[in-house]
Amino acid sequence: MMECKIVEQDVLSYKGECVVVGCFENDRKILAELDRKLDGRISSLFGRKEFVGELFQLWMISTMKKLPAEHVLLVGLGKQGECDPEKLRRASGHATRYLREAGVKRFGAALHVAQGDAQARVQAVVEGAILANYRYVTYRTVEKEKIRFVDGVDILAVREKKEAEQGVREGQVLAACQCWVRDLVNTPPSVLVPEKLADAARALPKSVKVSVFDKKKIEQLGMGGLLAVNAGSTHEPRFIVVEYKNSSAPPIALVGKGITFDSGGLSLKTADQMEDMKMDMAGAAVVLGTIKAVADLQLPVHVMGFAPVTENMPSSLSYKPGDIVVTMSKKTIEVLNTDAEGRVVLADGLAYAERQKPQAIIDLATLTGACIVALGTVAAGVTGTSQEVIGRIQNAGNRTGERCWPLPLFDEYKEMVKSEIADVRNLGHPHREAGALTAAAFLSAFVEKTPWAHIDIAGPAWSDADKFYWSKGGTGFGVRLLVDVLKSWKKI
Ligand code: BES
Ligand code: ZN
Ligand code: ZN
């Protein structure tokens, strides 16, 4: 992994391949001294309007030995008043990707130039750089030497030393945990079978208590939802429980959907829809990655993670449309579409979490295509029974750049998932209207009284392209978000 550290040097004294300098739009004042050293080349760029500091604009200048650094990379940060940590994170990712492809191995970064919280600014730059440096190359053998990485980033002199150190420390942990989640999501689905995801849980830091329930234990517990979805699969299911206890308060429960491959089952997906369905365990991976970060940072919280894990496959043993499933809570589900399997396994996941008497439950799931229709990949949908928890998640989303947008949980949606012959049905309206909302309404039937929030990450869990600090594939969306929620947790 890329190494990040704070160095005492500044832009004018940094000795290395490249120094990266943030610039606000039409503001060359803060670059005045650099401009002088470079014989006015920056002012003439501005004068010719070639580089004006527009958001995410890049401009590489060779210093021709006028400075100790060989190159200066100017990075546009847009309007000064509008430069928040997420813009810095993206700018940092954008610059890192550019330099990585240019073959630069180490650079100095002076991107944290905006006003405001020094820790947040430095942390955003560190996260952006590490995340942008990530690529999933485990299975590449051809021309592997051509795949470049940056080895290290030097964060240039920051006045608020203590805050900056903290930003580097937390940024490194969060980005590393997100890369760990990305690896799990990107691992091919025939490799990352349920037992392999359980192995990832077992590899969490020693301070995390890990239990993995096998099929026998899952049967004893009567987790009929998880068993039904698993019925068509050769690989046995797992139910993962992890706990980090660094507070005497009751736990905060995180529940993650862990479908290691979603073919749709007998309600088979089309080839196109199936392409990326190894990502359907992102919720479970993010829960594990969050607990890893919480343990690495030794946050003073008590948190438990739960993940029902299985494939969803067609076979002559598969659960079928028309089946009625008896879940662990004894509530029954009429199955109308085997591709709406996430909610069926989460029924058991949520009910099991509630039995542990947590203060609150937050679940994460790549639950519905409908949520992508509503919000795209730009934000997750958040809903639930606790406006307090939902509000905290939205605020954490705004702080961390992992935005969550509220979806309603009206009674009408609960009506739409009522069944004539069972307690609930796993499909709302036949035309799938309000698909993200009927899915959430379904889940609400399995949380009796605990304050609960549900985050549908189907959109942001996966990126279709390399952009800013995302690479094509899993994003790790949710780790920064949940760690922020836990860090600022207060009794409800
Ligand atoms: N895993 C999918 C949802 C999904 C779709 C995630 C695309 C990421 C990208 C989920 O299990 C699913 O198939 N949902 C169905 C539900 C429908 C059958 C009611 C959907 O959204 O189409
Ligand atoms: Zn599905
Ligand atoms: Zn699914």
Coordinates of C-alpha atoms and ligand atoms in Angstrom, one line a residue:
M1 CA 0.0 0.0 0.0
M2 CA 1.0 3.6 -0.7
E3 CA 2.8 5.3 2.2
C4 CA 1.7 8.8 3.2
K5 CA 3.6 11.0 5.6
I6 CA 3.9 14.6 6.6
V7 CA 7.2 16.4 5.7
E8 CA 8.5 19.8 6.8
Q9 CA 9.3 21.0 3.2
D10 CA 7.0 23.3 1.3
V11 CA 6.3 23.8 -2.4
L12 CA 9.5 25.8 -2.9
S13 CA 11.8 23.5 -1.0
Y14 CA 10.4 20.0 -1.9
K15 CA 13.0 17.9 -3.6
G16 CA 11.5 15.1 -5.6
E17 CA 9.9 14.1 -8.9
C18 CA 6.9 16.2 -8.6
V19 CA 5.1 18.7 -6.3
V20 CA 1.3 18.9 -6.6
V21 CA -0.1 22.3 -5.9
G22 CA -3.8 23.2 -5.5
C23 CA -5.1 26.4 -7.1
F24 CA -8.4 28.2 -6.7
E25 CA -10.2 29.5 -9.8
N26 CA -8.7 32.8 -11.0
D27 CA -6.6 33.2 -7.9
R28 CA -2.9 33.3 -8.6
K29 CA -2.1 35.3 -5.5
I30 CA -1.2 32.2 -3.3
L31 CA 1.0 31.1 -6.2
A32 CA 2.9 34.4 -6.4
E33 CA 6.2 33.1 -5.0
L34 CA 6.1 29.9 -7.1
D35 CA 5.3 32.0 -10.1
R36 CA 8.4 34.2 -9.5
K37 CA 10.6 31.2 -9.2
L38 CA 9.2 29.9 -12.5
D39 CA 9.9 33.2 -14.3
G40 CA 6.2 34.1 -14.5
R41 CA 5.1 31.0 -16.3
I42 CA 2.1 30.5 -14.0
S43 CA 0.8 34.1 -14.6
S44 CA 1.2 33.7 -18.3
L45 CA -0.9 30.4 -18.2
F46 CA -3.6 32.4 -16.3
G47 CA -3.2 35.3 -18.7
R48 CA -3.7 33.1 -21.8
K49 CA -6.5 31.3 -19.9
E50 CA -4.8 28.0 -20.5
F51 CA -4.9 27.1 -16.8
V52 CA -7.2 29.1 -14.6
G53 CA -7.7 26.7 -11.6
E54 CA -11.1 25.4 -12.8
L55 CA -12.2 22.4 -10.8
F56 CA -10.1 19.3 -11.5
Q57 CA -8.1 21.1 -14.3
L58 CA -4.5 19.7 -14.4
W59 CA -1.4 21.3 -15.7
M60 CA 2.1 19.9 -15.6
I61 CA 5.1 22.3 -15.6
S62 CA 8.7 21.2 -15.9
T63 CA 10.7 23.4 -13.4
M64 CA 14.0 23.3 -15.5
K65 CA 16.0 23.3 -12.3
K66 CA 14.5 26.6 -11.1
L67 CA 13.1 24.6 -8.1
P68 CA 14.4 21.5 -6.3
A69 CA 11.3 19.5 -7.6
E70 CA 11.5 18.3 -11.2
H71 CA 7.9 19.1 -12.0
V72 CA 5.0 21.1 -10.7
L73 CA 1.5 19.7 -11.2
L74 CA -1.1 22.5 -10.9
V75 CA -4.5 21.1 -9.8
G76 CA -7.6 23.3 -10.1
L77 CA -9.8 23.3 -7.0
G78 CA -12.6 25.6 -8.4
K79 CA -14.0 28.5 -6.4
Q80 CA -12.3 29.0 -3.1
G81 CA -15.6 29.3 -1.1
E82 CA -16.9 26.0 -2.5
C83 CA -13.9 23.8 -1.9
D84 CA -15.1 21.1 0.6
P85 CA -13.2 17.9 1.6
E86 CA -14.9 15.8 -1.0
K87 CA -13.7 18.1 -3.8
L88 CA -10.2 17.8 -2.3
R89 CA -10.6 14.0 -2.2
R90 CA -11.5 13.9 -5.8
A91 CA -8.8 16.4 -6.8
S92 CA -6.3 14.3 -5.0
G93 CA -7.5 11.1 -6.7
H94 CA -7.5 12.8 -10.1
A95 CA -3.9 14.1 -9.7
T96 CA -2.7 10.7 -8.3
R97 CA -4.1 8.8 -11.2
Y98 CA -2.5 11.2 -13.6
L99 CA 0.9 11.0 -12.0
R100 CA 0.7 7.2 -11.6
E101 CA 0.1 6.8 -15.3
A102 CA 3.0 9.3 -16.0
G103 CA 5.2 6.9 -14.0
V104 CA 5.8 9.1 -11.0
K105 CA 6.6 7.0 -7.9
R106 CA 6.6 9.6 -5.2
F107 CA 5.3 13.2 -5.0
G108 CA 4.8 16.0 -2.6
A109 CA 1.2 17.3 -2.1
A110 CA 0.1 20.8 -1.3
L111 CA -3.6 20.3 -2.0
H112 CA -4.9 20.9 1.5
V113 CA -4.8 24.7 0.9
A114 CA -8.5 25.4 1.5
Q115 CA -9.9 27.0 4.7
G116 CA -11.4 25.1 7.6
D117 CA -10.7 21.9 9.5
A118 CA -7.1 20.9 8.9
Q119 CA -7.6 17.2 9.8
A120 CA -10.6 16.9 7.4
R121 CA -8.6 18.5 4.6
V122 CA -5.4 16.4 5.0
Q123 CA -7.5 13.3 5.5
A124 CA -9.4 13.8 2.3
V125 CA -6.1 14.3 0.3
V126 CA -4.7 11.1 1.8
E127 CA -7.9 9.1 1.2
G128 CA -8.1 10.4 -2.4
A129 CA -4.5 9.4 -3.2
I130 CA -4.6 5.9 -1.7
L131 CA -8.0 5.1 -3.2
A132 CA -7.0 6.3 -6.6
N133 CA -3.8 4.2 -6.5
Y134 CA -5.9 1.1 -6.1
R135 CA -6.3 -1.4 -8.9
Y136 CA -7.4 -5.0 -8.8
V137 CA -4.6 -6.8 -10.5
T138 CA -4.5 -10.2 -8.7
Y139 CA -5.2 -12.1 -11.8
R140 CA -3.3 -10.1 -14.4
T141 CA -0.2 -11.9 -15.8
V142 CA 0.3 -10.2 -19.2
E143 CA 2.2 -7.0 -19.2
K144 CA 1.9 -6.8 -15.5
E145 CA 5.1 -4.7 -15.2
K146 CA 3.3 -2.0 -17.2
I147 CA 0.7 -1.6 -14.4
R148 CA 2.0 1.4 -12.4
F149 CA 1.6 2.4 -8.9
V150 CA 2.7 5.4 -6.8
D151 CA 4.8 4.3 -3.9
G152 CA 4.3 7.3 -1.6
V153 CA 2.9 10.7 -1.0
D154 CA 4.6 13.4 1.1
I155 CA 2.1 15.8 2.6
L156 CA 3.8 19.2 2.6
A157 CA 4.1 21.5 5.6
V158 CA 0.9 22.0 7.4
R159 CA 0.6 24.6 10.2
E160 CA -1.8 22.6 12.3
K161 CA 0.6 19.7 12.8
K162 CA -1.4 17.7 15.3
E163 CA -4.6 17.8 13.3
A164 CA -2.7 16.9 10.2
E165 CA -1.0 13.9 11.8
Q166 CA -4.5 12.7 12.9
G167 CA -5.8 13.2 9.3
V168 CA -3.0 11.1 7.9
R169 CA -3.5 8.4 10.4
E170 CA -7.3 8.1 10.0
G171 CA -7.2 8.6 6.3
Q172 CA -4.7 5.8 5.9
V173 CA -6.8 3.4 8.0
L174 CA -10.1 4.3 6.2
A175 CA -8.6 4.1 2.7
A176 CA -6.9 0.8 3.5
C177 CA -10.1 -0.7 4.8
Q178 CA -12.0 0.5 1.7
C179 CA -9.3 -1.1 -0.5
W180 CA -9.7 -4.3 1.5
V181 CA -13.5 -4.2 0.8
R182 CA -12.8 -3.5 -2.9
D183 CA -10.6 -6.6 -3.0
L184 CA -13.4 -8.7 -1.6
V185 CA -16.0 -7.3 -3.9
N186 CA -13.7 -7.7 -7.0
T187 CA -12.7 -11.3 -6.2
P188 CA -14.3 -13.6 -8.8
P189 CA -17.5 -15.2 -7.5
S190 CA -16.3 -18.8 -7.9
V191 CA -13.4 -17.9 -5.6
L192 CA -15.2 -15.7 -3.1
V193 CA -17.8 -18.3 -2.0
P194 CA -19.5 -17.9 1.4
E195 CA -16.7 -19.8 3.3
K196 CA -14.1 -17.4 1.8
L197 CA -16.0 -14.4 3.0
A198 CA -16.0 -16.0 6.4
D199 CA -12.2 -16.4 6.1
A200 CA -12.0 -12.6 5.6
A201 CA -14.0 -12.1 8.8
R202 CA -11.6 -14.5 10.6
A203 CA -8.7 -12.4 9.4
L204 CA -10.0 -9.3 11.2
P205 CA -7.8 -7.8 14.0
K206 CA -7.5 -9.8 17.2
S207 CA -9.6 -7.3 19.1
V208 CA -12.6 -8.4 17.0
K209 CA -14.5 -11.5 18.2
V210 CA -15.6 -13.6 15.2
S211 CA -18.2 -16.4 15.0
V212 CA -19.1 -18.1 11.8
F213 CA -22.3 -20.3 11.8
D214 CA -22.3 -23.2 9.4
K215 CA -25.3 -24.7 7.7
K216 CA -26.1 -27.0 10.7
K217 CA -26.1 -24.1 13.1
I218 CA -28.2 -22.0 10.6
E219 CA -30.7 -24.9 10.5
Q220 CA -30.8 -25.1 14.3
L221 CA -31.5 -21.4 14.4
G222 CA -34.3 -21.8 11.9
M223 CA -33.0 -19.2 9.5
G224 CA -35.4 -20.3 6.8
G225 CA -34.8 -17.2 4.6
L226 CA -31.1 -17.8 4.3
L227 CA -31.6 -21.5 3.8
A228 CA -34.3 -20.9 1.0
V229 CA -32.0 -18.7 -1.0
N230 CA -29.1 -21.1 -0.5
A231 CA -31.1 -24.1 -1.6
G232 CA -30.0 -24.0 -5.2
S233 CA -26.3 -23.6 -4.4
T234 CA -23.6 -26.2 -4.2
H235 CA -21.8 -24.0 -1.6
E236 CA -23.2 -24.0 1.9
P237 CA -24.4 -20.8 3.5
R238 CA -22.6 -19.0 6.3
F239 CA -23.9 -16.5 8.9
I240 CA -21.1 -14.3 10.1
V241 CA -21.2 -12.5 13.5
V242 CA -18.4 -10.1 14.5
E243 CA -18.1 -7.9 17.6
Y244 CA -15.8 -5.1 18.7
K245 CA -16.5 -4.1 22.3
N246 CA -14.7 -1.0 23.5
S247 CA -17.6 0.5 25.5
S248 CA -20.0 -0.8 28.1
A249 CA -23.0 0.4 26.1
P250 CA -25.3 -2.0 24.3
P251 CA -24.0 -2.7 20.8
I252 CA -24.8 -0.8 17.6
A253 CA -25.7 -3.5 15.0
L254 CA -24.6 -3.4 11.4
V255 CA -26.2 -5.9 9.1
G256 CA -24.9 -6.5 5.5
K257 CA -26.4 -8.4 2.6
G258 CA -23.9 -11.1 1.6
I259 CA -25.0 -12.6 -1.8
T260 CA -21.6 -13.8 -3.2
F261 CA -23.2 -14.2 -6.6
D262 CA -26.8 -13.2 -7.6
S263 CA -27.9 -15.0 -10.8
G264 CA -31.5 -14.3 -9.9
G265 CA -32.1 -18.0 -9.1
L266 CA -35.0 -19.5 -11.1
S267 CA -36.2 -15.9 -11.8
L268 CA -33.0 -15.8 -13.8
K269 CA -31.4 -12.5 -14.7
T270 CA -30.4 -11.7 -18.2
A271 CA -26.7 -12.0 -19.2
D272 CA -26.3 -8.2 -19.0
Q273 CA -27.8 -7.9 -15.6
M274 CA -25.7 -10.8 -14.3
E275 CA -22.3 -9.4 -15.4
D276 CA -21.4 -7.5 -12.2
M277 CA -23.4 -9.6 -9.7
K278 CA -20.3 -10.7 -7.8
M279 CA -20.8 -7.3 -6.1
D280 CA -23.9 -8.4 -4.4
M281 CA -22.0 -9.1 -1.2
A282 CA -20.8 -5.5 -0.9
G283 CA -23.0 -4.8 2.1
A284 CA -21.5 -7.7 4.1
A285 CA -18.0 -6.7 3.0
V286 CA -18.6 -3.1 4.0
V287 CA -19.8 -4.2 7.4
L288 CA -16.6 -6.2 7.9
G289 CA -14.5 -3.4 6.6
T290 CA -16.1 -0.9 8.9
I291 CA -15.4 -3.1 11.9
K292 CA -11.8 -3.5 10.8
A293 CA -11.5 0.3 10.7
V294 CA -13.1 0.8 14.0
A295 CA -10.8 -1.8 15.6
D296 CA -7.7 -0.3 13.9
L297 CA -8.7 3.2 15.2
Q298 CA -9.7 1.7 18.6
L299 CA -12.8 3.8 18.7
P300 CA -14.6 3.8 22.0
V301 CA -17.7 2.0 20.7
H302 CA -19.5 -1.3 21.0
V303 CA -20.4 -2.5 17.6
M304 CA -21.6 -5.9 16.2
G305 CA -21.7 -6.9 12.6
F306 CA -24.0 -9.6 11.1
A307 CA -24.0 -11.0 7.6
P308 CA -26.1 -13.8 6.0
V309 CA -24.0 -15.1 3.2
T310 CA -24.9 -17.3 0.3
E311 CA -25.0 -17.5 -3.5
N312 CA -28.4 -17.2 -5.3
M313 CA -28.4 -20.0 -8.0
P314 CA -30.8 -21.9 -10.2
S315 CA -31.0 -25.6 -9.8
S316 CA -33.6 -28.3 -9.3
L317 CA -33.3 -27.7 -5.6
S318 CA -33.7 -23.9 -5.8
Y319 CA -36.5 -22.1 -3.9
K320 CA -39.3 -21.4 -6.3
P321 CA -41.8 -18.7 -7.1
G322 CA -44.9 -19.7 -5.1
D323 CA -42.9 -21.1 -2.2
I324 CA -43.6 -19.9 1.3
V325 CA -40.6 -19.5 3.6
V326 CA -40.7 -19.7 7.4
T327 CA -38.0 -17.3 8.7
M328 CA -36.2 -17.4 12.1
S329 CA -38.7 -14.9 13.6
K330 CA -41.5 -17.3 12.5
K331 CA -42.9 -14.7 10.1
T332 CA -43.6 -16.2 6.7
I333 CA -42.6 -14.9 3.2
E334 CA -44.4 -15.7 0.0
V335 CA -41.8 -15.9 -2.7
L336 CA -42.9 -14.4 -6.0
N337 CA -39.5 -13.7 -7.5
T338 CA -36.4 -15.5 -6.5
D339 CA -34.3 -12.5 -7.7
A340 CA -35.7 -10.5 -4.8
E341 CA -33.4 -12.6 -2.5
G342 CA -31.6 -9.9 -0.6
R343 CA -34.7 -9.1 1.5
V344 CA -35.2 -12.8 2.1
V345 CA -31.8 -13.3 3.7
L346 CA -31.9 -10.0 5.5
A347 CA -35.2 -11.0 7.1
D348 CA -33.1 -13.5 9.1
G349 CA -30.1 -11.1 9.4
L350 CA -32.2 -8.3 10.9
A351 CA -34.2 -10.6 13.3
Y352 CA -31.0 -12.2 14.5
A353 CA -29.4 -8.8 15.1
E354 CA -32.4 -7.6 17.0
R355 CA -32.2 -10.6 19.4
Q356 CA -28.8 -9.3 20.6
K357 CA -30.6 -6.2 22.0
P358 CA -28.7 -3.5 20.1
Q359 CA -29.3 0.3 20.6
A360 CA -29.9 0.6 16.9
I361 CA -29.7 -1.4 13.7
I362 CA -28.2 -0.2 10.4
D363 CA -28.3 -2.4 7.4
L364 CA -26.5 -2.0 4.1
A365 CA -27.5 -3.9 1.0
T366 CA -27.1 -3.8 -2.8
L367 CA -30.9 -4.3 -2.6
T368 CA -32.6 -2.9 -5.6
G369 CA -32.1 -1.9 -9.2
A370 CA -34.9 0.6 -8.5
C371 CA -32.7 2.5 -6.2
I372 CA -30.2 3.0 -9.0
V373 CA -33.0 4.2 -11.2
A374 CA -33.9 6.8 -8.5
L375 CA -30.5 8.0 -7.5
G376 CA -27.9 6.6 -9.9
T377 CA -24.5 5.8 -8.5
V378 CA -24.2 9.3 -6.9
A379 CA -25.9 8.5 -3.6
A380 CA -27.3 5.6 -1.6
G381 CA -30.9 5.6 -0.5
V382 CA -31.6 5.7 3.2
T383 CA -34.8 5.0 5.0
G384 CA -36.0 3.3 8.2
T385 CA -37.9 3.7 11.4
S386 CA -35.6 6.1 13.3
Q387 CA -35.4 9.7 11.9
E388 CA -32.6 10.3 14.4
V389 CA -30.4 7.5 12.9
I390 CA -31.4 8.4 9.4
G391 CA -30.4 12.0 10.1
R392 CA -27.0 11.0 11.5
I393 CA -26.4 8.9 8.4
Q394 CA -27.2 11.8 6.1
N395 CA -24.9 14.1 8.0
A396 CA -22.1 11.6 8.0
G397 CA -22.6 11.1 4.3
N398 CA -22.2 14.9 3.7
R399 CA -19.0 14.9 5.8
T400 CA -17.4 11.9 4.2
G401 CA -18.5 12.3 0.6
E402 CA -20.6 9.1 0.8
R403 CA -23.9 10.7 0.4
C404 CA -27.2 9.2 1.4
W405 CA -30.6 10.5 0.2
P406 CA -33.8 9.9 2.2
L407 CA -36.5 7.6 0.8
P408 CA -40.0 7.4 2.4
L409 CA -41.4 4.4 4.3
F410 CA -45.1 5.2 3.9
D411 CA -47.8 2.7 5.1
E412 CA -48.9 2.3 1.5
Y413 CA -45.6 0.6 0.7
K414 CA -46.1 -1.8 3.6
E415 CA -49.6 -2.6 2.2
M416 CA -48.0 -3.4 -1.2
V417 CA -45.9 -6.2 0.3
K418 CA -48.7 -7.9 2.3
S419 CA -49.6 -11.4 1.2
E420 CA -52.9 -13.2 1.1
I421 CA -51.3 -16.6 2.0
A422 CA -48.3 -15.5 4.1
D423 CA -47.3 -12.6 6.2
V424 CA -45.3 -10.7 3.5
R425 CA -44.5 -11.2 -0.1
N426 CA -41.1 -10.5 -1.6
L427 CA -42.4 -8.5 -4.6
G428 CA -44.4 -5.3 -4.5
H429 CA -46.3 -4.2 -7.5
P430 CA -46.0 -6.4 -10.6
H431 CA -44.6 -3.4 -12.6
R432 CA -42.1 -2.9 -9.9
E433 CA -43.2 0.7 -9.1
A434 CA -41.5 2.1 -6.0
G435 CA -39.2 -1.0 -6.0
A436 CA -36.7 0.5 -3.5
L437 CA -39.5 1.5 -1.2
T438 CA -41.4 -1.7 -1.2
A439 CA -38.1 -3.6 -0.5
A440 CA -37.5 -1.4 2.5
A441 CA -41.1 -1.8 3.6
F442 CA -40.6 -5.6 3.4
L443 CA -37.5 -5.3 5.6
S444 CA -39.4 -3.3 8.2
A445 CA -41.5 -6.3 9.0
F446 CA -38.4 -8.0 10.5
V447 CA -37.4 -5.3 12.9
E448 CA -39.9 -5.2 15.8
K449 CA -38.9 -2.3 18.0
T450 CA -35.3 -1.3 17.6
P451 CA -34.5 2.0 16.0
W452 CA -33.5 1.0 12.5
A453 CA -32.1 2.5 9.3
H454 CA -31.7 0.8 5.9
I455 CA -29.1 2.0 3.3
D456 CA -29.6 0.7 -0.2
I457 CA -26.1 0.9 -1.8
A458 CA -26.9 -0.8 -5.1
G459 CA -25.8 2.3 -7.0
P460 CA -22.6 3.6 -5.3
A461 CA -21.2 0.1 -4.3
W462 CA -19.9 -0.3 -7.8
S463 CA -18.1 2.0 -10.3
D464 CA -18.3 1.4 -14.1
A465 CA -15.2 3.5 -14.8
D466 CA -11.9 4.8 -13.4
K467 CA -12.8 8.3 -12.2
F468 CA -11.3 10.5 -9.5
Y469 CA -10.6 8.1 -6.6
W470 CA -12.8 5.2 -7.9
S471 CA -11.6 2.4 -10.1
K472 CA -13.8 0.2 -12.2
G473 CA -15.3 -2.4 -9.8
G474 CA -16.1 -2.3 -6.1
T475 CA -15.9 1.1 -4.4
G476 CA -15.9 0.3 -0.7
F477 CA -18.8 2.8 -0.4
G478 CA -20.0 2.8 3.2
V479 CA -16.9 2.4 5.3
R480 CA -16.1 6.1 5.7
L481 CA -19.8 6.7 6.2
L482 CA -20.3 4.2 8.9
V483 CA -17.1 4.9 10.7
D484 CA -18.2 8.6 10.9
V485 CA -21.6 7.6 12.2
L486 CA -19.9 5.4 14.9
K487 CA -17.3 8.0 15.8
S488 CA -19.9 10.6 16.5
W489 CA -22.4 8.2 18.1
K490 CA -24.5 9.4 21.1
K491 CA -27.2 7.5 23.0
I492 CA -30.5 7.8 21.1
Ligands
BES1 N1 -28.9 -7.6 -6.3 C1 -30.0 -7.1 -6.9 C2 -30.1 -5.6 -7.0 C3 -29.1 -4.9 -7.8 C4 -29.3 -4.7 -9.2 C5 -27.9 -4.5 -7.3 C6 -28.3 -4.1 -9.9 C7 -26.9 -3.9 -8.0 C8 -27.2 -3.7 -9.4 C9 -31.3 -7.6 -6.2 O1 -31.2 -8.9 -5.6 C10 -32.4 -7.8 -7.3 O2 -32.2 -8.5 -8.1 N2 -33.4 -7.0 -7.1 C11 -34.5 -7.0 -8.0 C12 -35.8 -7.0 -7.2 C13 -37.0 -7.3 -8.0 C14 -37.0 -8.7 -8.6 C15 -38.2 -7.0 -7.2 C16 -34.4 -5.7 -8.8 O3 -34.1 -4.6 -8.3 O4 -34.7 -5.7 -10.0
ZN2 ZN -31.5 -10.5 -6.9
ZN3 ZN -29.2 -9.4 -5.0

